[in-house]
Coordinates of C-alpha atoms and ligand atoms in Angstrom, one line a residue:
M1 CA 105.5 -227.5 -35.8
C2 CA 102.2 -229.6 -38.3
G3 CA 98.8 -228.2 -38.1
I4 CA 95.1 -229.5 -38.5
V5 CA 91.8 -228.0 -39.2
G6 CA 88.9 -229.3 -40.4
Y7 CA 84.8 -228.3 -41.0
V8 CA 81.7 -229.7 -41.5
G9 CA 78.7 -228.0 -41.4
A10 CA 76.8 -225.3 -44.3
Q11 CA 78.7 -223.8 -45.5
Q12 CA 81.4 -224.4 -48.5
A13 CA 84.6 -225.6 -46.3
A14 CA 87.6 -224.4 -48.7
P15 CA 87.4 -220.6 -47.4
L16 CA 87.1 -222.1 -44.0
L17 CA 90.0 -224.3 -44.1
L18 CA 92.5 -221.9 -46.1
E19 CA 91.7 -219.2 -43.0
G20 CA 92.4 -221.6 -40.6
L21 CA 95.9 -222.6 -42.1
T22 CA 96.7 -218.9 -43.0
R23 CA 96.0 -218.9 -38.9
L24 CA 98.3 -222.0 -38.4
E25 CA 101.3 -221.0 -40.5
H26 CA 103.7 -219.2 -37.5
R27 CA 103.8 -223.3 -35.9
G28 CA 106.1 -223.4 -38.8
Y29 CA 105.7 -225.6 -42.4
D30 CA 106.6 -227.0 -45.9
S31 CA 103.3 -228.3 -47.4
A32 CA 99.1 -227.7 -47.6
G33 CA 96.5 -229.4 -48.8
L34 CA 93.2 -229.8 -48.5
A35 CA 90.8 -232.3 -48.5
L36 CA 86.8 -232.0 -49.4
L37 CA 83.7 -234.0 -49.3
G38 CA 81.2 -233.0 -51.7
G39 CA 78.9 -234.3 -54.0
T40 CA 80.7 -236.3 -56.4
G41 CA 83.4 -237.3 -53.4
I42 CA 86.5 -236.7 -51.9
K43 CA 88.8 -234.1 -53.3
V44 CA 92.2 -233.6 -52.6
A45 CA 94.5 -230.3 -54.1
K46 CA 98.6 -230.5 -52.4
R47 CA 101.6 -229.2 -52.5
A48 CA 104.9 -228.0 -51.4
G49 CA 105.4 -224.5 -50.2
R50 CA 102.7 -221.8 -48.5
V51 CA 99.2 -221.0 -48.3
R52 CA 98.5 -218.8 -50.5
D53 CA 100.6 -221.4 -53.0
L54 CA 97.7 -223.7 -52.4
T55 CA 94.9 -221.0 -52.4
E56 CA 95.9 -219.9 -55.8
G57 CA 96.2 -223.0 -57.2
L58 CA 93.4 -224.4 -56.3
P59 CA 91.1 -225.9 -59.1
K60 CA 88.2 -224.5 -60.4
R61 CA 85.7 -226.3 -58.9
F62 CA 87.1 -227.4 -55.3
A63 CA 83.6 -227.5 -53.6
G64 CA 82.4 -229.8 -50.5
K65 CA 80.6 -228.8 -46.9
A66 CA 83.2 -231.1 -45.1
G67 CA 86.9 -231.0 -45.2
I68 CA 90.3 -231.3 -43.4
G69 CA 93.6 -229.5 -44.2
H70 CA 97.0 -229.2 -43.0
T71 CA 100.0 -227.7 -43.0
R72 CA 102.8 -230.5 -43.2
W73 CA 106.7 -230.2 -41.4
A74 CA 108.5 -232.8 -43.2
T75 CA 109.7 -235.9 -41.7
H76 CA 109.3 -238.7 -43.8
G77 CA 110.9 -237.6 -47.0
P78 CA 111.1 -234.5 -48.9
A79 CA 108.5 -231.3 -48.5
N80 CA 107.3 -232.1 -51.9
D81 CA 103.3 -232.1 -53.5
V82 CA 103.3 -235.9 -53.1
N83 CA 104.3 -235.6 -49.1
A84 CA 102.6 -233.5 -48.6
H85 CA 98.7 -234.0 -46.8
P86 CA 96.1 -235.5 -46.8
H87 CA 97.0 -238.5 -48.1
A88 CA 94.1 -241.1 -49.4
D89 CA 93.6 -244.4 -49.7
A90 CA 94.6 -246.1 -53.8
K91 CA 90.4 -245.7 -54.7
G92 CA 90.7 -242.1 -53.2
R93 CA 87.6 -242.9 -51.5
V94 CA 89.6 -242.0 -47.5
A95 CA 91.7 -239.1 -46.9
V96 CA 93.8 -238.2 -43.5
V97 CA 95.8 -235.6 -42.5
H98 CA 98.1 -236.7 -39.6
N99 CA 100.2 -234.9 -36.8
G100 CA 103.5 -236.8 -35.1
I101 CA 105.6 -239.6 -35.9
I102 CA 103.9 -243.3 -36.7
D103 CA 107.4 -245.4 -34.8
N104 CA 106.4 -248.5 -36.6
A105 CA 105.7 -246.9 -40.8
G106 CA 108.5 -249.6 -42.0
A107 CA 107.0 -251.9 -40.8
L108 CA 104.1 -251.4 -42.0
R109 CA 104.8 -249.6 -45.3
Q110 CA 106.1 -253.2 -46.1
R111 CA 102.7 -255.4 -45.6
L112 CA 100.6 -252.9 -47.4
A113 CA 103.2 -253.3 -50.7
D114 CA 103.3 -257.2 -49.6
E115 CA 99.9 -257.4 -50.3
G116 CA 99.9 -255.5 -53.6
V117 CA 99.3 -251.6 -51.7
D118 CA 100.6 -248.6 -54.0
L119 CA 102.2 -246.3 -51.5
V120 CA 102.5 -243.0 -53.6
S121 CA 104.2 -241.2 -50.7
D122 CA 107.2 -241.5 -48.3
T123 CA 105.4 -240.6 -45.7
D124 CA 104.3 -242.9 -42.5
T125 CA 100.8 -240.8 -42.6
E126 CA 100.0 -243.2 -45.9
V127 CA 99.4 -246.2 -44.7
L128 CA 96.5 -245.2 -42.7
A129 CA 94.3 -244.2 -45.2
H130 CA 95.5 -248.0 -45.9
L131 CA 94.9 -249.0 -43.1
V132 CA 91.8 -247.1 -42.8
A133 CA 90.2 -248.1 -46.3
A134 CA 91.0 -252.2 -45.5
S135 CA 89.2 -252.3 -42.6
E136 CA 85.9 -254.0 -42.3
A137 CA 84.5 -251.7 -39.7
D138 CA 80.6 -250.4 -40.2
T139 CA 80.9 -247.4 -38.7
L140 CA 83.5 -244.5 -39.1
E141 CA 85.1 -244.5 -36.3
G142 CA 85.6 -247.9 -35.8
K143 CA 87.2 -248.4 -39.1
V144 CA 89.6 -244.9 -37.6
G145 CA 90.0 -248.0 -34.3
A146 CA 91.0 -250.8 -36.4
A147 CA 94.0 -249.2 -38.0
L148 CA 95.0 -246.9 -34.8
A149 CA 95.5 -250.2 -33.2
Q150 CA 98.0 -251.2 -35.7
I151 CA 100.5 -248.2 -35.5
E152 CA 102.8 -247.7 -32.9
G153 CA 103.1 -243.9 -32.4
T154 CA 101.9 -240.1 -32.1
Y155 CA 99.0 -238.6 -33.7
G156 CA 96.5 -235.6 -33.7
L157 CA 94.4 -236.5 -36.8
A158 CA 91.5 -236.1 -39.1
V159 CA 89.6 -239.1 -41.7
L160 CA 86.8 -238.7 -44.1
H161 CA 85.8 -241.0 -45.8
A162 CA 82.9 -240.9 -49.0
D163 CA 81.0 -243.4 -47.5
F164 CA 80.4 -240.8 -44.7
P165 CA 79.7 -237.8 -46.2
D166 CA 78.2 -236.6 -43.0
R167 CA 80.7 -236.5 -40.8
L168 CA 85.2 -236.4 -40.6
V169 CA 86.1 -238.8 -37.4
V170 CA 89.2 -237.3 -35.6
A171 CA 91.9 -238.8 -32.5
R172 CA 94.8 -238.2 -30.5
N173 CA 98.0 -239.4 -29.0
G174 CA 100.5 -237.0 -27.9
S175 CA 98.9 -234.7 -30.6
P176 CA 97.1 -231.8 -29.9
L177 CA 93.4 -232.3 -31.3
L178 CA 90.8 -230.2 -30.0
I179 CA 86.8 -229.6 -31.7
G180 CA 85.1 -226.5 -31.6
V181 CA 81.7 -225.8 -31.4
G182 CA 79.6 -223.5 -33.9
E183 CA 76.0 -223.1 -34.7
R184 CA 75.1 -226.0 -36.9
E185 CA 78.2 -226.1 -37.8
M186 CA 81.6 -227.7 -36.5
Y187 CA 85.1 -227.3 -36.6
V188 CA 88.7 -229.1 -35.6
A189 CA 92.2 -227.8 -35.1
S190 CA 95.7 -228.6 -33.8
D191 CA 95.7 -225.1 -32.0
L192 CA 92.7 -223.0 -31.1
A193 CA 93.8 -220.1 -32.8
A194 CA 93.1 -222.2 -36.2
I195 CA 89.5 -221.3 -35.6
V196 CA 89.2 -218.9 -33.0
R197 CA 87.5 -216.5 -35.1
H198 CA 84.3 -218.7 -35.9
T199 CA 84.2 -220.2 -31.8
T200 CA 85.1 -219.9 -28.7
T201 CA 83.5 -222.9 -27.2
V202 CA 85.3 -226.5 -27.1
A203 CA 86.8 -229.7 -26.5
H204 CA 89.7 -230.9 -25.8
L205 CA 89.9 -234.7 -26.7
D206 CA 92.0 -236.4 -24.5
D207 CA 95.5 -239.6 -24.9
G208 CA 94.0 -242.2 -26.5
E209 CA 90.6 -240.6 -27.6
I210 CA 88.8 -241.0 -30.8
A211 CA 85.3 -239.0 -31.8
T212 CA 83.1 -238.3 -34.2
V213 CA 82.1 -234.8 -35.9
T214 CA 78.7 -233.6 -37.6
A215 CA 76.7 -230.8 -38.0
T216 CA 75.5 -230.8 -35.0
G217 CA 77.4 -233.2 -32.4
F218 CA 80.3 -235.1 -31.3
T219 CA 80.7 -238.1 -29.7
T220 CA 83.3 -239.0 -28.1
Y221 CA 85.2 -242.8 -27.6
G222 CA 87.8 -244.4 -25.7
G223 CA 90.4 -246.4 -27.2
D224 CA 88.0 -249.3 -27.0
L225 CA 85.4 -247.4 -28.8
R226 CA 83.1 -246.9 -25.8
P227 CA 81.5 -243.5 -25.4
V228 CA 82.9 -241.3 -22.8
S229 CA 81.7 -237.9 -22.2
R230 CA 83.5 -234.7 -23.0
I231 CA 81.8 -231.6 -22.4
A232 CA 82.8 -228.5 -24.5
E233 CA 83.7 -225.7 -22.6
T234 CA 83.5 -222.1 -23.6
V235 CA 87.9 -220.4 -23.5
D236 CA 88.1 -217.0 -22.0
V237 CA 89.9 -215.7 -25.4
D238 CA 90.0 -212.7 -26.9
P239 CA 90.1 -214.0 -30.7
A240 CA 91.7 -210.2 -31.7
S241 CA 95.1 -211.3 -29.2
Y242 CA 95.1 -213.4 -32.6
D243 CA 95.8 -210.6 -34.3
A244 CA 99.0 -207.9 -35.2
G245 CA 97.2 -205.1 -35.2
E246 CA 99.3 -202.3 -36.0
H247 CA 102.1 -204.5 -35.2
D248 CA 104.0 -205.4 -38.3
S249 CA 105.1 -209.0 -36.4
F250 CA 103.1 -211.0 -33.7
M251 CA 107.0 -210.5 -32.1
H252 CA 106.6 -207.1 -31.7
K253 CA 103.8 -207.9 -30.4
E254 CA 104.4 -210.5 -28.2
M255 CA 107.5 -207.7 -26.8
V256 CA 104.9 -204.5 -26.5
E257 CA 102.8 -207.2 -24.2
Q258 CA 104.8 -207.5 -21.6
P259 CA 103.8 -205.0 -18.7
A260 CA 100.2 -206.1 -18.3
A261 CA 101.1 -209.6 -19.4
A262 CA 103.6 -209.5 -16.6
E263 CA 100.4 -207.8 -14.3
R264 CA 97.8 -210.4 -15.6
V265 CA 100.5 -213.7 -13.8
L266 CA 100.6 -211.5 -10.4
R267 CA 98.1 -211.3 -10.9
G268 CA 95.7 -212.0 -7.0
R269 CA 98.5 -213.9 -6.1
L270 CA 101.1 -211.4 -3.9
D271 CA 100.3 -211.5 -0.2
D272 CA 101.8 -208.4 1.6
R273 CA 100.7 -208.7 4.8
F274 CA 102.3 -212.3 4.9
G275 CA 105.2 -211.5 3.0
T276 CA 105.1 -214.3 0.4
A277 CA 102.6 -215.1 -2.8
H278 CA 99.5 -217.5 -3.3
L279 CA 99.7 -220.6 -6.3
G280 CA 96.6 -222.1 -5.1
G281 CA 96.8 -224.7 -8.3
L282 CA 100.0 -226.4 -6.6
N283 CA 98.2 -228.6 -4.9
M284 CA 100.6 -228.5 -1.8
D285 CA 100.1 -227.6 1.5
A286 CA 103.0 -226.3 3.3
R287 CA 104.0 -229.4 5.0
E288 CA 104.4 -230.8 1.8
T289 CA 106.0 -227.5 1.1
R290 CA 108.8 -227.9 3.5
A291 CA 108.8 -231.2 3.0
I292 CA 110.8 -230.6 -0.3
R293 CA 114.2 -230.7 -0.5
R294 CA 115.9 -230.3 -3.9
V295 CA 113.7 -228.3 -7.3
K296 CA 114.5 -229.8 -10.6
I297 CA 113.5 -227.3 -13.4
L298 CA 113.3 -229.0 -16.9
G299 CA 112.4 -227.1 -20.5
C300 CA 113.3 -227.1 -24.2
G301 CA 114.8 -223.6 -24.9
S302 CA 114.3 -220.6 -24.0
A303 CA 112.3 -222.1 -21.5
Y304 CA 115.4 -224.1 -20.7
Y305 CA 117.1 -220.5 -20.1
V306 CA 114.6 -219.1 -18.3
G307 CA 114.3 -222.5 -15.9
Q308 CA 118.2 -221.5 -14.6
M309 CA 116.9 -217.6 -14.4
G310 CA 114.2 -220.4 -11.2
A311 CA 116.7 -222.4 -10.4
S312 CA 119.5 -219.6 -9.1
L313 CA 115.8 -217.9 -7.6
V314 CA 114.8 -221.1 -5.8
E315 CA 118.5 -221.2 -4.1
E316 CA 118.4 -217.3 -3.7
L317 CA 115.0 -217.0 -1.5
A318 CA 114.6 -220.6 -0.5
R319 CA 117.6 -222.1 0.6
I320 CA 116.0 -225.2 -1.6
P321 CA 119.3 -226.6 -3.4
A322 CA 118.3 -226.3 -7.6
D323 CA 119.0 -226.3 -11.0
A324 CA 117.7 -226.3 -15.0
E325 CA 117.8 -229.0 -17.3
A326 CA 117.2 -229.7 -20.6
A327 CA 114.1 -231.6 -20.8
S328 CA 115.0 -233.2 -24.3
E329 CA 117.8 -234.9 -23.1
F330 CA 116.5 -235.6 -19.6
R331 CA 114.6 -238.7 -20.0
Y332 CA 118.0 -240.3 -22.1
R333 CA 120.6 -240.5 -18.6
D334 CA 117.9 -242.8 -16.8
P335 CA 117.3 -240.3 -14.1
V336 CA 116.8 -241.2 -10.2
I337 CA 114.0 -239.7 -9.4
E338 CA 113.7 -238.0 -5.7
P339 CA 110.9 -238.2 -4.0
D340 CA 111.7 -235.2 -2.5
T341 CA 112.4 -233.3 -5.6
L342 CA 109.7 -231.6 -6.6
Y343 CA 110.1 -231.5 -10.5
V344 CA 108.4 -229.0 -12.6
A345 CA 108.4 -229.2 -15.8
V346 CA 107.6 -225.3 -17.3
S347 CA 106.5 -224.9 -21.4
Q348 CA 104.7 -222.3 -23.4
S349 CA 102.5 -224.5 -25.7
G350 CA 102.4 -227.5 -22.9
E351 CA 102.7 -230.1 -26.0
T352 CA 107.0 -229.6 -26.3
I353 CA 107.4 -233.8 -26.8
D354 CA 110.4 -233.9 -25.3
T355 CA 108.8 -231.6 -22.1
L356 CA 106.0 -233.7 -21.9
L357 CA 107.8 -237.3 -22.2
A358 CA 109.8 -236.1 -19.0
V359 CA 106.8 -235.5 -17.2
Q360 CA 105.0 -238.2 -17.7
E361 CA 108.9 -240.0 -16.9
I362 CA 109.2 -238.5 -13.8
R363 CA 105.8 -239.6 -12.8
R364 CA 105.9 -243.2 -13.7
K365 CA 108.9 -243.3 -11.4
G366 CA 106.1 -242.3 -9.1
G367 CA 107.9 -237.9 -9.0
R368 CA 106.0 -235.1 -8.3
V369 CA 105.6 -232.7 -10.8
I370 CA 104.3 -229.1 -11.0
G371 CA 103.8 -227.3 -14.3
L372 CA 104.4 -223.4 -15.9
V373 CA 102.5 -223.9 -18.4
N374 CA 101.0 -220.7 -20.7
V375 CA 98.5 -222.7 -22.7
V376 CA 95.3 -223.9 -20.3
G377 CA 94.5 -227.6 -21.1
S378 CA 97.5 -228.3 -23.0
A379 CA 99.2 -231.5 -22.4
I380 CA 102.0 -231.0 -20.3
A381 CA 99.4 -229.0 -18.1
R382 CA 97.2 -232.3 -17.5
E383 CA 100.0 -234.1 -17.3
C384 CA 101.3 -232.5 -13.7
D385 CA 99.8 -232.6 -10.2
G386 CA 99.6 -229.5 -10.3
G387 CA 100.5 -225.8 -11.6
I388 CA 101.3 -221.8 -12.3
Y389 CA 99.9 -221.3 -15.4
L390 CA 101.2 -218.6 -16.4
H391 CA 98.6 -215.9 -17.6
A392 CA 101.0 -213.9 -20.7
G393 CA 98.0 -214.4 -23.7
P394 CA 97.9 -216.2 -26.6
E395 CA 101.5 -216.8 -28.1
V396 CA 101.9 -216.5 -31.3
A397 CA 105.9 -215.2 -32.8
V398 CA 108.7 -218.0 -33.2
A399 CA 110.5 -216.7 -30.8
S400 CA 109.5 -216.6 -27.1
T401 CA 109.3 -213.3 -25.4
K402 CA 106.1 -212.8 -23.3
A403 CA 105.8 -216.2 -21.9
L404 CA 109.4 -216.2 -20.9
T405 CA 108.7 -213.0 -19.2
N406 CA 105.7 -214.7 -16.6
M407 CA 107.8 -217.9 -16.6
F408 CA 110.2 -216.2 -15.0
L409 CA 107.6 -214.3 -12.9
G410 CA 106.0 -217.9 -12.0
F411 CA 109.0 -218.7 -11.1
T412 CA 109.7 -215.6 -8.7
L413 CA 105.6 -216.3 -7.0
L414 CA 107.0 -220.0 -6.4
A415 CA 110.6 -219.1 -4.9
L416 CA 108.8 -216.4 -2.8
Q417 CA 106.4 -219.1 -1.8
L418 CA 108.7 -221.8 -1.1
G419 CA 110.9 -219.4 0.6
R420 CA 108.5 -218.1 2.9
V421 CA 107.5 -222.1 4.5
R422 CA 111.5 -222.4 5.1
D423 CA 113.3 -218.7 5.9
L424 CA 113.1 -216.3 4.3
S425 CA 111.6 -213.7 6.5
I426 CA 108.6 -211.2 6.1
A427 CA 110.4 -208.4 5.7
D428 CA 112.1 -209.6 2.6
G429 CA 109.0 -211.3 1.2
K430 CA 107.5 -208.0 1.5
R431 CA 110.7 -206.7 -0.4
L432 CA 110.3 -208.7 -3.5
I433 CA 106.8 -207.6 -3.7
A434 CA 107.0 -204.7 -3.9
G435 CA 110.1 -205.2 -6.7
L436 CA 107.3 -207.5 -9.0
E437 CA 104.8 -204.6 -8.3
R438 CA 107.3 -202.5 -9.7
L439 CA 108.3 -204.2 -12.5
P440 CA 105.8 -203.8 -15.6
A441 CA 106.4 -199.8 -15.2
Q442 CA 110.0 -200.8 -15.4
I443 CA 109.1 -203.1 -18.8
Q444 CA 107.5 -200.7 -20.0
E445 CA 110.5 -198.5 -19.5
V446 CA 113.1 -200.8 -22.0
L447 CA 110.6 -200.5 -24.3
D448 CA 110.9 -197.2 -24.9
R449 CA 114.3 -197.3 -25.3
E450 CA 113.0 -198.5 -28.3
D451 CA 115.1 -196.4 -30.6
E452 CA 117.4 -196.6 -29.1
I453 CA 118.1 -200.2 -29.0
A454 CA 117.1 -200.2 -32.5
E455 CA 120.5 -198.6 -33.4
V456 CA 122.8 -200.7 -31.9
A457 CA 121.3 -203.8 -33.3
E458 CA 121.9 -202.0 -36.9
R459 CA 125.4 -202.8 -36.5
L460 CA 125.4 -205.9 -34.8
A461 CA 123.0 -207.1 -37.4
A462 CA 126.7 -205.9 -39.3
A463 CA 128.8 -208.7 -38.0
D464 CA 128.3 -212.2 -38.5
S465 CA 129.3 -214.0 -34.8
L466 CA 128.9 -212.5 -32.0
F467 CA 129.6 -213.8 -27.7
F468 CA 127.2 -213.4 -25.4
V469 CA 128.6 -213.5 -21.7
G470 CA 127.6 -213.3 -18.7
R471 CA 128.0 -214.4 -14.6
V472 CA 125.9 -216.0 -11.7
R473 CA 122.0 -214.1 -12.6
G474 CA 123.6 -212.8 -16.3
Y475 CA 124.5 -216.1 -17.8
P476 CA 120.7 -217.6 -18.3
V477 CA 120.4 -213.6 -19.9
A478 CA 123.5 -214.0 -22.1
R479 CA 122.0 -217.4 -23.8
E480 CA 119.1 -216.3 -23.7
G481 CA 119.9 -212.9 -25.6
A482 CA 121.9 -215.3 -27.6
Q483 CA 119.1 -217.9 -28.4
K484 CA 117.1 -214.9 -29.9
F485 CA 119.4 -214.0 -31.9
K486 CA 120.3 -216.9 -33.9
E487 CA 117.0 -217.7 -34.4
I488 CA 115.5 -215.1 -36.2
S489 CA 118.5 -212.9 -37.2
Y490 CA 119.9 -215.8 -38.4
R491 CA 124.1 -215.2 -37.2
H492 CA 125.9 -217.2 -34.8
A493 CA 125.7 -216.1 -31.1
E494 CA 127.1 -218.0 -28.7
A495 CA 126.9 -217.6 -25.2
Y496 CA 129.8 -218.4 -21.9
Q497 CA 130.4 -217.6 -18.8
T498 CA 131.9 -213.8 -18.7
S499 CA 134.8 -215.6 -16.6
E500 CA 134.8 -218.4 -18.9
L501 CA 135.9 -216.2 -21.5
K502 CA 140.0 -215.9 -20.7
H503 CA 139.4 -220.1 -20.6
G504 CA 139.6 -220.4 -25.0
P505 CA 136.9 -218.3 -26.2
L506 CA 139.2 -215.1 -25.8
A507 CA 140.6 -216.1 -29.1
L508 CA 137.4 -215.4 -31.5
V509 CA 137.2 -212.0 -29.6
S510 CA 138.1 -209.2 -32.6
E511 CA 137.1 -205.4 -34.3
E512 CA 135.2 -209.1 -36.3
V513 CA 133.9 -210.2 -33.4
P514 CA 130.6 -207.9 -31.4
T515 CA 130.2 -209.3 -27.5
V516 CA 126.7 -208.6 -26.1
A517 CA 128.1 -208.3 -22.4
I518 CA 126.1 -208.2 -19.2
V519 CA 127.1 -206.7 -17.1
P520 CA 123.9 -206.0 -13.4
D521 CA 124.9 -203.9 -10.3
D522 CA 125.8 -206.7 -8.3
E523 CA 128.5 -208.5 -6.7
L524 CA 130.4 -208.9 -9.7
T525 CA 130.4 -205.7 -11.5
E526 CA 134.7 -204.9 -10.7
R527 CA 135.2 -208.6 -12.1
N528 CA 133.0 -208.4 -15.5
V529 CA 134.2 -204.5 -15.9
G530 CA 137.5 -206.4 -15.4
A531 CA 136.2 -208.7 -18.6
L532 CA 135.2 -205.9 -20.3
H533 CA 138.8 -204.7 -20.4
E534 CA 140.0 -207.0 -21.9
I535 CA 137.5 -207.4 -24.5
A536 CA 138.3 -204.4 -25.4
A537 CA 142.4 -204.4 -25.3
R538 CA 141.5 -206.8 -28.4
R539 CA 139.5 -204.6 -30.0
G540 CA 136.2 -206.4 -29.7
P541 CA 133.1 -204.1 -29.9
L542 CA 130.8 -203.8 -27.4
V543 CA 127.5 -203.3 -26.4
V544 CA 126.3 -203.4 -22.3
V545 CA 123.5 -204.3 -21.1
T546 CA 123.5 -202.9 -17.4
H547 CA 121.9 -201.2 -15.1
E548 CA 121.8 -196.2 -14.6
G549 CA 124.5 -195.3 -12.9
V550 CA 127.3 -198.7 -12.8
D551 CA 131.1 -197.3 -13.7
L552 CA 131.8 -199.2 -16.8
G553 CA 135.7 -198.2 -15.5
G554 CA 135.5 -195.9 -19.1
V555 CA 135.6 -198.6 -21.4
E556 CA 134.7 -197.9 -25.2
C557 CA 131.7 -199.6 -25.6
V558 CA 128.1 -199.4 -26.4
R559 CA 125.3 -198.8 -23.0
I560 CA 122.1 -199.5 -22.5
D561 CA 120.7 -199.6 -19.1
V562 CA 117.9 -200.6 -17.4
P563 CA 116.3 -199.8 -14.2
R564 CA 117.2 -200.7 -10.9
N565 CA 114.5 -203.4 -9.4
E566 CA 115.4 -205.6 -6.2
R567 CA 118.5 -207.8 -7.4
E568 CA 116.7 -211.1 -7.9
L569 CA 114.7 -209.7 -10.1
D570 CA 116.9 -208.3 -12.9
P571 CA 117.6 -210.8 -15.0
I572 CA 114.2 -210.7 -16.4
L573 CA 115.0 -206.9 -17.0
L574 CA 118.2 -207.7 -18.2
V575 CA 116.7 -209.7 -21.0
V576 CA 114.1 -207.2 -23.0
P577 CA 117.6 -205.3 -24.4
L578 CA 117.9 -208.5 -25.9
Q579 CA 114.6 -209.3 -27.4
L580 CA 114.3 -205.8 -28.9
L581 CA 118.4 -206.2 -30.5
S582 CA 117.4 -208.9 -32.0
Y583 CA 114.2 -208.1 -33.6
H584 CA 115.8 -205.2 -34.5
A585 CA 118.8 -206.5 -36.5
A586 CA 116.3 -209.8 -37.7
L587 CA 114.5 -206.5 -39.1
R588 CA 117.2 -204.7 -40.5
L589 CA 118.2 -208.3 -42.4
G590 CA 114.7 -208.1 -44.3
H591 CA 113.6 -211.7 -42.6
D592 CA 110.8 -212.8 -41.5
I593 CA 110.4 -212.2 -38.0
D594 CA 107.6 -214.4 -37.5
K595 CA 108.0 -217.3 -39.1
P596 CA 112.2 -217.7 -38.7
R597 CA 114.0 -220.5 -41.0
N598 CA 113.8 -224.1 -40.2
L599 CA 111.9 -223.4 -36.6
A600 CA 108.7 -224.2 -35.2
K601 CA 106.3 -222.5 -32.9
S602 CA 105.6 -226.2 -30.6
V603 CA 107.9 -229.0 -31.3
T604 CA 105.5 -231.6 -31.0
V605 CA 107.9 -234.5 -33.1
E606 CA 111.1 -235.7 -31.1
Ligands
F6R701 C1 112.2 -219.7 -28.2 C2 111.6 -220.2 -28.7 C3 111.4 -221.6 -28.1 C4 110.5 -222.7 -26.8 C5 111.5 -223.9 -27.4 C6 110.0 -224.6 -26.1 O1 112.8 -218.3 -28.9 O2 110.0 -219.8 -28.5 O3 113.8 -222.1 -27.8 O4 111.3 -221.9 -26.0 O5 111.0 -224.8 -28.4 O6 108.5 -224.0 -25.6 P1 108.1 -224.3 -25.3 O7 107.2 -222.7 -24.4 O8 106.4 -224.1 -26.0 O9 107.9 -225.9 -24.1

């Protein structure tokens, strides 16, 4: 969703800001804009459409060595030039870019209008520009603080003011904001991707903080405007990981990276001697771990589906009742929070607002939450009592692939550790560790079949509607497969438990509606094969993702075989072909793989 980038230093800001905005494009947006502070005050350029459109339409003399830029995802008012950020006050002396939502914008707009202010946009953000301009505080941080004191809601924001030409002021509450430290120049951004080419030394603001940023440094303040100490740290990230390189899309690159990413999440965490996992970040000793009576997993979208896979792992390996729930629904049903339940928040970005709010709800009620999070230092990671970092590396494509694989592996490690302090035998622990060690090479084997899978995808791309079906361990795999397929191919793809087909959906099976069936070699294979026959009897085209050597009873189908591992680890090897199917179907249909319509990488507003 919306992205922010800012610069103050000795260089011209516009090219740096435009480059930063281009690097934020993957987050999803519908308009873009810049504000620069030069010798003649603040200049704003903004328009609906792509960053490319903004660049082409920039006025000739558009100069300034301090500036802010934004990509907007429309919330208040349609995507048009006027509603694009930055927003300015009536005199054009203040410019603001903002991510998040101001809940009391309606009342503030009314009050400003009553005071004679002419509001030109439909946005909530515009009120901020007017409130900053109206403040009588002596400093820019004071003016911003005074404006923020009047608003309710979430924000990551950056402000320019013509009376303070050497600085930007930024603030955060519920929407990420970081400061990047360069050589006599400073950057601000909502996502490291925007500035990683220029610096990897960053300071993250905490909720409620404001910071003043000049070319030579920054000062951070709490909500009461008293300085708080915040030290910039160099993050261990390769800037090249934010480039697609030889791949046609980030999604392709990230799928291909899965074997290496899987090795990273396992590295140093497997203890073959005791057949267990070492997860120091959980911050729980063996006694506390044993006291857990239930596990509740919370995530959104693909993270929720992988959470279902995780719940099965916990139940199977640790014999602790476990389930997964959509974080977006959780807090609205006033959930009972139990002291002996371990709550697990799972998120690639660590910024998904629904998951973050669920974590806050649990902690407010005294529950213990751990995070399975990819982005180090993100809001969810910081909010949790402990956790497991996923080490998938930056994931840029909207469609999650390598992060999802590492989430699954993170759950396996968690289940192993929970299991080994209970009844899971050392032999079973060792069996799983051996399986985990084989997994990266087996993921690679599936990836090596890309050409074969691409051919199958071509046939699926021709259908308007598809089913993805699976049972027990295979059901979340089917859900994730359908999710990926609809996200990037825009085809109607619906997941069902195979066992539920005959209770309704079978009515839709026909020559025009293919089914992708997940049929692992397990205790349900025979029953699954029975369902395949029911589909085939109704002329439903079938693609079956199964294990090498499984007898499908002569049913007419296209089969995609995956290697065998330990049964508990099946889901991830079954998921990878579904990623490739979606990717190639979308490619065939000519879609923009990394920027699917209507979707954003991080969903930071409710
Ligand atoms: C699907 C996808 C989304 C995310 C969801 C949660 O490919 O990417 O469904 O999984 O928005 O995002 P995170 O994991 O960042 O919390």
